[in-house]
mmCIF file of C-alpha atoms in Angstrom:
data_model
loop_
_atom_site.group_PDB
_atom_site.id
_atom_site.type_symbol
_atom_site.label_atom_id
_atom_site.label_comp_id
_atom_site.label_asym_id
_atom_site.label_seq_id
_atom_site.Cartn_x
_atom_site.Cartn_y
_atom_site.Cartn_z
ATOM 1 C CA MET A 1 0.000 0.000 0.000
ATOM 2 C CA LYS A 2 1.176 3.506 -0.835
ATOM 3 C CA LEU A 3 0.627 6.632 1.251
ATOM 4 C CA GLY A 4 -0.765 9.893 -0.095
ATOM 5 C CA TYR A 5 -2.256 13.117 1.232
ATOM 6 C CA GLN A 6 -4.881 15.597 0.043
ATOM 7 C CA THR A 7 -3.678 19.168 -0.422
ATOM 8 C CA ASN A 8 -6.946 20.653 0.856
ATOM 9 C CA THR A 9 -5.648 20.925 4.436
ATOM 10 C CA TRP A 10 -3.588 23.875 3.265
ATOM 11 C CA GLY A 11 -6.155 26.670 3.128
ATOM 12 C CA GLY A 12 -9.258 24.661 3.952
ATOM 13 C CA VAL A 13 -12.203 23.735 1.780
ATOM 14 C CA ILE A 14 -14.051 26.420 -0.151
ATOM 15 C CA GLY A 15 -15.798 26.596 -3.505
ATOM 16 C CA HIS A 16 -14.922 28.617 -6.559
ATOM 17 C CA PRO A 17 -17.029 31.805 -6.352
ATOM 18 C CA ALA A 18 -17.834 31.703 -10.075
ATOM 19 C CA GLY A 19 -19.749 28.494 -9.438
ATOM 20 C CA VAL A 20 -22.520 30.437 -7.716
ATOM 21 C CA THR A 21 -23.790 31.678 -11.066
ATOM 22 C CA SER A 22 -22.063 29.330 -13.516
ATOM 23 C CA VAL A 23 -22.406 25.562 -13.107
ATOM 24 C CA LYS A 24 -19.460 24.898 -15.401
ATOM 25 C CA ASP A 25 -17.241 26.723 -12.880
ATOM 26 C CA ALA A 26 -18.566 25.031 -9.724
ATOM 27 C CA TYR A 27 -15.235 23.626 -8.568
ATOM 28 C CA TYR A 28 -13.970 22.543 -5.184
ATOM 29 C CA LEU A 29 -11.101 24.743 -4.104
ATOM 30 C CA ALA A 30 -8.549 24.821 -1.294
ATOM 31 C CA ASN A 31 -7.736 28.418 -0.469
ATOM 32 C CA GLY A 32 -4.020 27.897 0.004
ATOM 33 C CA SER A 33 -0.777 27.380 -1.867
ATOM 34 C CA THR A 34 -0.764 24.119 -3.800
ATOM 35 C CA GLU A 35 2.997 24.344 -4.189
ATOM 36 C CA LYS A 36 3.521 24.710 -0.429
ATOM 37 C CA ALA A 37 1.119 21.851 0.242
ATOM 38 C CA ILE A 38 2.949 19.494 -2.125
ATOM 39 C CA THR A 39 6.338 20.487 -0.715
ATOM 40 C CA GLU A 40 5.343 19.928 2.907
ATOM 41 C CA ILE A 41 3.491 16.686 2.130
ATOM 42 C CA ALA A 42 6.677 15.380 0.500
ATOM 43 C CA GLU A 43 8.825 16.540 3.416
ATOM 44 C CA VAL A 44 6.649 14.505 5.786
ATOM 45 C CA GLY A 45 7.266 11.386 3.686
ATOM 46 C CA PHE A 46 4.104 10.846 1.651
ATOM 47 C CA GLU A 47 4.634 9.514 -1.872
ATOM 48 C CA GLY A 48 1.580 11.026 -3.559
ATOM 49 C CA VAL A 49 -0.964 13.814 -3.474
ATOM 50 C CA GLU A 50 -4.602 14.247 -4.338
ATOM 51 C CA ILE A 51 -5.856 17.664 -5.410
ATOM 52 C CA PHE A 52 -9.214 19.385 -5.779
ATOM 53 C CA ASP A 53 -10.499 19.959 -9.304
ATOM 54 C CA GLY A 54 -10.461 23.731 -8.837
ATOM 55 C CA ASN A 55 -6.832 23.766 -7.755
ATOM 56 C CA LEU A 56 -5.825 21.475 -10.607
ATOM 57 C CA ILE A 57 -7.643 23.488 -13.267
ATOM 58 C CA GLN A 58 -5.605 26.544 -12.235
ATOM 59 C CA TYR A 59 -2.669 24.868 -13.984
ATOM 60 C CA GLU A 60 -4.521 24.274 -17.238
ATOM 61 C CA ALA A 61 -2.607 26.993 -19.051
ATOM 62 C CA GLU A 62 0.685 26.407 -17.230
ATOM 63 C CA THR A 63 1.021 22.648 -16.778
ATOM 64 C CA GLU A 64 4.796 22.841 -16.601
ATOM 65 C CA ASN A 65 4.607 24.718 -13.292
ATOM 66 C CA LEU A 66 2.836 21.848 -11.563
ATOM 67 C CA SER A 67 5.061 19.261 -13.230
ATOM 68 C CA VAL A 68 8.133 21.032 -11.863
ATOM 69 C CA VAL A 69 6.750 21.065 -8.317
ATOM 70 C CA LEU A 70 5.830 17.383 -8.435
ATOM 71 C CA LYS A 71 9.176 16.351 -9.915
ATOM 72 C CA LYS A 72 11.175 18.545 -7.540
ATOM 73 C CA ASN A 73 9.502 16.899 -4.554
ATOM 74 C CA ASN A 74 9.484 13.393 -6.048
ATOM 75 C CA VAL A 75 5.759 12.896 -5.467
ATOM 76 C CA LYS A 76 3.054 11.616 -7.764
ATOM 77 C CA LEU A 77 -0.283 13.238 -8.546
ATOM 78 C CA VAL A 78 -2.460 10.286 -7.580
ATOM 79 C CA GLY A 79 -5.956 11.616 -8.052
ATOM 80 C CA VAL A 80 -8.304 14.534 -8.462
ATOM 81 C CA TYR A 81 -11.483 15.179 -6.513
ATOM 82 C CA SER A 82 -14.558 16.654 -8.184
ATOM 83 C CA GLY A 83 -18.312 16.597 -7.736
ATOM 84 C CA ALA A 84 -21.715 17.553 -9.049
ATOM 85 C CA ASN A 85 -25.415 17.611 -8.265
ATOM 86 C CA PHE A 86 -26.147 14.957 -10.899
ATOM 87 C CA ILE A 87 -29.934 15.086 -10.317
ATOM 88 C CA TYR A 88 -30.834 18.153 -12.406
ATOM 89 C CA LYS A 89 -31.056 17.067 -16.039
ATOM 90 C CA GLU A 90 -30.730 20.537 -17.546
ATOM 91 C CA ILE A 91 -27.359 21.274 -15.966
ATOM 92 C CA LEU A 92 -25.924 17.751 -16.081
ATOM 93 C CA PRO A 93 -24.102 18.290 -19.420
ATOM 94 C CA ASP A 94 -22.252 21.287 -17.973
ATOM 95 C CA GLU A 95 -21.392 19.327 -14.833
ATOM 96 C CA LEU A 96 -20.049 16.412 -16.852
ATOM 97 C CA ASN A 97 -18.077 18.695 -19.187
ATOM 98 C CA LYS A 98 -16.407 20.191 -16.127
ATOM 99 C CA ILE A 99 -15.521 16.731 -14.821
ATOM 100 C CA LYS A 100 -14.247 15.703 -18.257
ATOM 101 C CA ALA A 101 -11.948 18.722 -18.465
ATOM 102 C CA VAL A 102 -10.542 17.904 -15.037
ATOM 103 C CA ALA A 103 -10.089 14.210 -15.888
ATOM 104 C CA LYS A 104 -8.246 15.101 -19.084
ATOM 105 C CA LEU A 105 -5.882 17.413 -17.233
ATOM 106 C CA ALA A 106 -5.310 14.907 -14.423
ATOM 107 C CA SER A 107 -4.373 12.241 -16.946
ATOM 108 C CA LEU A 108 -1.704 14.524 -18.430
ATOM 109 C CA PHE A 109 0.051 14.424 -15.062
ATOM 110 C CA GLY A 110 -0.210 10.653 -14.823
ATOM 111 C CA ALA A 111 -2.986 10.536 -12.235
ATOM 112 C CA GLU A 112 -4.690 7.204 -11.576
ATOM 113 C CA HIS A 113 -7.940 8.138 -9.872
ATOM 114 C CA LEU A 114 -10.967 10.351 -10.418
ATOM 115 C CA VAL A 115 -13.053 10.757 -7.262
ATOM 116 C CA VAL A 116 -16.453 12.431 -7.245
ATOM 117 C CA GLY A 117 -18.869 13.358 -4.519
ATOM 118 C CA GLY A 118 -22.380 14.614 -4.838
ATOM 119 C CA GLY A 119 -25.983 14.028 -5.375
ATOM 120 C CA GLY A 120 -27.758 17.290 -4.649
ATOM 121 C CA ILE A 121 -30.454 17.491 -1.975
ATOM 122 C CA ARG A 122 -33.574 19.345 -3.034
ATOM 123 C CA THR A 123 -35.356 21.866 -0.823
ATOM 124 C CA THR A 124 -38.105 19.277 -0.443
ATOM 125 C CA GLY A 125 -35.598 16.595 0.504
ATOM 126 C CA PRO A 126 -34.346 13.521 -1.384
ATOM 127 C CA GLN A 127 -36.778 12.102 -3.916
ATOM 128 C CA LYS A 128 -36.956 8.430 -4.886
ATOM 129 C CA ASP A 129 -35.891 9.037 -8.478
ATOM 130 C CA ASP A 130 -32.921 11.128 -7.368
ATOM 131 C CA TYR A 131 -30.914 7.980 -6.638
ATOM 132 C CA LEU A 132 -31.570 6.722 -10.158
ATOM 133 C CA LEU A 133 -30.503 10.066 -11.590
ATOM 134 C CA LEU A 134 -27.387 10.091 -9.420
ATOM 135 C CA ALA A 135 -26.541 6.535 -10.487
ATOM 136 C CA GLU A 136 -26.959 7.413 -14.167
ATOM 137 C CA GLY A 137 -24.693 10.406 -13.737
ATOM 138 C CA LEU A 138 -22.063 8.352 -11.932
ATOM 139 C CA ASP A 139 -22.065 5.768 -14.709
ATOM 140 C CA LYS A 140 -21.331 8.610 -17.120
ATOM 141 C CA VAL A 141 -18.413 9.593 -14.870
ATOM 142 C CA VAL A 142 -17.112 6.026 -15.163
ATOM 143 C CA LYS A 143 -17.071 6.384 -18.959
ATOM 144 C CA ILE A 144 -15.262 9.713 -18.715
ATOM 145 C CA ALA A 145 -12.667 8.184 -16.412
ATOM 146 C CA GLU A 146 -12.125 5.218 -18.722
ATOM 147 C CA GLU A 147 -11.572 7.584 -21.639
ATOM 148 C CA PHE A 148 -8.588 9.033 -19.796
ATOM 149 C CA ASN A 149 -7.336 5.800 -18.189
ATOM 150 C CA LEU A 150 -8.534 6.788 -14.735
ATOM 151 C CA VAL A 151 -10.357 4.729 -12.116
ATOM 152 C CA ALA A 152 -13.608 6.391 -11.045
ATOM 153 C CA SER A 153 -14.867 6.180 -7.461
ATOM 154 C CA TYR A 154 -17.788 7.683 -5.562
ATOM 155 C CA HIS A 155 -17.143 9.441 -2.257
ATOM 156 C CA PRO A 156 -20.065 9.471 0.255
ATOM 157 C CA HIS A 157 -20.167 12.913 1.846
ATOM 158 C CA LEU A 158 -22.150 14.816 4.425
ATOM 159 C CA GLY A 159 -24.649 17.138 2.782
ATOM 160 C CA THR A 160 -25.279 14.885 -0.218
ATOM 161 C CA LEU A 161 -27.698 12.120 -1.160
ATOM 162 C CA CYS A 162 -25.358 9.604 0.455
ATOM 163 C CA GLN A 163 -24.588 11.065 3.837
ATOM 164 C CA PHE A 164 -26.265 8.174 5.686
ATOM 165 C CA PRO A 165 -25.319 4.469 5.351
ATOM 166 C CA GLU A 166 -28.819 3.410 4.296
ATOM 167 C CA GLN A 167 -28.634 5.929 1.449
ATOM 168 C CA LEU A 168 -25.347 4.448 0.278
ATOM 169 C CA ASP A 169 -26.991 1.026 0.248
ATOM 170 C CA ILE A 170 -29.721 2.399 -2.018
ATOM 171 C CA LEU A 171 -27.226 3.876 -4.470
ATOM 172 C CA MET A 172 -24.530 1.266 -4.838
ATOM 173 C CA PRO A 173 -26.641 -1.450 -6.533
ATOM 174 C CA LEU A 174 -27.784 1.135 -9.100
ATOM 175 C CA THR A 175 -24.343 2.116 -10.402
ATOM 176 C CA LYS A 176 -21.143 0.414 -11.474
ATOM 177 C CA ILE A 177 -18.832 3.083 -10.056
ATOM 178 C CA ASN A 178 -16.315 2.057 -7.404
ATOM 179 C CA LEU A 179 -16.607 3.229 -3.816
ATOM 180 C CA CYS A 180 -14.098 5.565 -2.196
ATOM 181 C CA PRO A 181 -14.992 5.347 1.504
ATOM 182 C CA ASP A 182 -14.166 8.332 3.662
ATOM 183 C CA THR A 183 -13.844 6.905 7.138
ATOM 184 C CA ALA A 184 -14.789 10.102 8.968
ATOM 185 C CA HIS A 185 -17.729 11.065 6.751
ATOM 186 C CA LEU A 186 -19.144 7.558 7.115
ATOM 187 C CA VAL A 187 -19.014 7.764 10.911
ATOM 188 C CA ALA A 188 -20.273 11.354 11.005
ATOM 189 C CA GLY A 189 -23.246 10.167 8.946
ATOM 190 C CA GLY A 190 -24.112 7.561 11.552
ATOM 191 C CA GLY A 191 -22.384 4.622 9.889
ATOM 192 C CA ASP A 192 -19.840 2.047 10.965
ATOM 193 C CA ALA A 193 -16.810 2.702 8.774
ATOM 194 C CA LEU A 194 -15.310 -0.736 9.376
ATOM 195 C CA ALA A 195 -18.557 -2.538 8.526
ATOM 196 C CA ILE A 196 -19.011 -0.482 5.359
ATOM 197 C CA VAL A 197 -15.460 -1.175 4.184
ATOM 198 C CA LYS A 198 -16.028 -4.889 4.784
ATOM 199 C CA LYS A 199 -19.351 -4.818 2.927
ATOM 200 C CA TYR A 200 -18.007 -3.068 -0.162
ATOM 201 C CA ILE A 201 -14.414 -4.291 -0.149
ATOM 202 C CA ASP A 202 -14.755 -5.716 -3.679
ATOM 203 C CA ARG A 203 -15.588 -2.232 -4.989
ATOM 204 C CA ILE A 204 -12.872 -0.329 -3.158
ATOM 205 C CA LYS A 205 -9.974 0.707 -5.394
ATOM 206 C CA TYR A 206 -9.160 3.898 -3.483
ATOM 207 C CA ILE A 207 -9.830 5.147 0.045
ATOM 208 C CA HIS A 208 -9.825 8.355 2.085
ATOM 209 C CA LEU A 209 -8.723 8.120 5.704
ATOM 210 C CA LYS A 210 -9.308 10.585 8.494
ATOM 211 C CA ASP A 211 -10.300 10.225 12.128
ATOM 212 C CA TYR A 212 -13.336 11.661 13.867
ATOM 213 C CA ARG A 213 -14.630 12.456 17.335
ATOM 214 C CA GLU A 214 -17.563 14.560 18.584
ATOM 215 C CA GLY A 215 -18.169 16.378 15.315
ATOM 216 C CA VAL A 216 -14.514 17.128 14.562
ATOM 217 C CA PHE A 217 -12.314 15.663 11.804
ATOM 218 C CA LEU A 218 -8.923 14.667 13.218
ATOM 219 C CA PRO A 219 -5.529 13.230 12.216
ATOM 220 C CA LEU A 220 -5.336 9.452 12.292
ATOM 221 C CA GLY A 221 -5.156 7.931 15.752
ATOM 222 C CA GLU A 222 -6.680 10.927 17.510
ATOM 223 C CA GLY A 223 -10.356 9.985 17.210
ATOM 224 C CA GLN A 224 -12.780 7.125 17.694
ATOM 225 C CA ILE A 225 -12.431 5.290 14.378
ATOM 226 C CA ASP A 226 -10.799 1.868 14.337
ATOM 227 C CA ILE A 227 -8.394 2.675 11.507
ATOM 228 C CA GLN A 228 -6.201 -0.292 12.434
ATOM 229 C CA SER A 229 -8.994 -2.791 11.743
ATOM 230 C CA ILE A 230 -9.868 -1.037 8.479
ATOM 231 C CA ILE A 231 -6.267 -1.371 7.323
ATOM 232 C CA LYS A 232 -6.356 -5.051 8.261
ATOM 233 C CA VAL A 233 -9.461 -5.595 6.122
ATOM 234 C CA LEU A 234 -7.677 -3.951 3.198
ATOM 235 C CA LYS A 235 -4.575 -6.084 3.761
ATOM 236 C CA ASP A 236 -6.632 -9.270 3.960
ATOM 237 C CA ALA A 237 -8.260 -8.334 0.661
ATOM 238 C CA MET A 238 -4.794 -7.902 -0.924
ATOM 239 C CA TYR A 239 -5.442 -4.195 -1.457
ATOM 240 C CA GLU A 240 -2.336 -2.688 -3.025
ATOM 241 C CA GLY A 241 -3.644 0.777 -3.787
ATOM 242 C CA TRP A 242 -3.282 4.196 -2.238
ATOM 243 C CA LEU A 243 -4.202 5.204 1.290
ATOM 244 C CA ILE A 244 -5.072 8.892 1.019
ATOM 245 C CA VAL A 245 -5.272 10.934 4.190
ATOM 246 C CA GLU A 246 -7.811 13.693 3.592
ATOM 247 C CA LEU A 247 -8.046 16.090 6.535
ATOM 248 C CA ASP A 248 -10.154 19.095 5.565
ATOM 249 C CA ALA A 249 -8.475 21.525 7.967
ATOM 250 C CA TYR A 250 -5.842 21.624 10.697
ATOM 251 C CA ASP A 251 -4.260 24.590 12.473
ATOM 252 C CA ILE A 252 -0.767 23.610 11.346
ATOM 253 C CA PRO A 253 -1.317 21.491 8.211
ATOM 254 C CA LYS A 254 2.145 19.934 8.137
ATOM 255 C CA LYS A 255 1.863 18.872 11.785
ATOM 256 C CA GLY A 256 -1.450 17.152 11.060
ATOM 257 C CA ALA A 257 0.180 15.326 8.154
ATOM 258 C CA GLU A 258 3.081 14.230 10.359
ATOM 259 C CA ILE A 259 0.709 12.749 12.958
ATOM 260 C CA SER A 260 -1.158 10.708 10.356
ATOM 261 C CA TYR A 261 2.025 9.624 8.578
ATOM 262 C CA ARG A 262 3.588 8.248 11.765
ATOM 263 C CA TYR A 263 0.347 6.435 12.572
ATOM 264 C CA LEU A 264 0.144 4.782 9.142
ATOM 265 C CA LYS A 265 3.822 3.862 9.004
ATOM 266 C CA ASP A 266 3.457 2.043 12.320
ATOM 267 C CA LEU A 267 0.505 0.080 10.902
ATOM 268 C CA ILE A 268 1.874 -0.911 7.506
#
């Protein structure tokens, strides 16, 4: 197993402001220096990085700049994280075009994974057909990923159609996309992260790890989640992919990365 880290800890999670009025620009964005994040992640010892779609697309016209940073620090761009509502038919083409542009750019840097979250929640709450619409959209994401030699995975997330474990169980039989569990989001949504990883182990090609306690996302080993048992399940299943630590925010980002790195190195 290989160890990677998400750059979003540096600057925290925001959205691109243009996305408020333009769906095609509705990117995730970390409001910090991507170059500093990559440098400090490498200094800690991680081999790879994952990046938000909005931060990646900033390099669309200057790809060499990101290539230099990655090469200088001897780290790999492992994956890119994107998302969409998926349930509104009129805007779906714009959402998918955005994801396609990001997938194309990620592939230029040799990325392996395309991760998406989403499934919008209507004002009136989730509707029965919304899961079908989400599944159809995710299957289109799979095709986009395949076009660019990426592996597509769905990330259950608070504030989406799959924030609760029973909602995930509705969705997964409807789509062929892989599952990217996020250990903390699963627990925050009332689920048992270990049980969910066991249940869907055959569809896990990529995973996000972070700890959780009393409503707070934490570095690994500082919360209530049995990360050790989750790693054992992955080992038993001969999982040889990436373990991506994805901690949305931490006062001193590099320190948070160091805590999680030491924890994982002791386990694997």
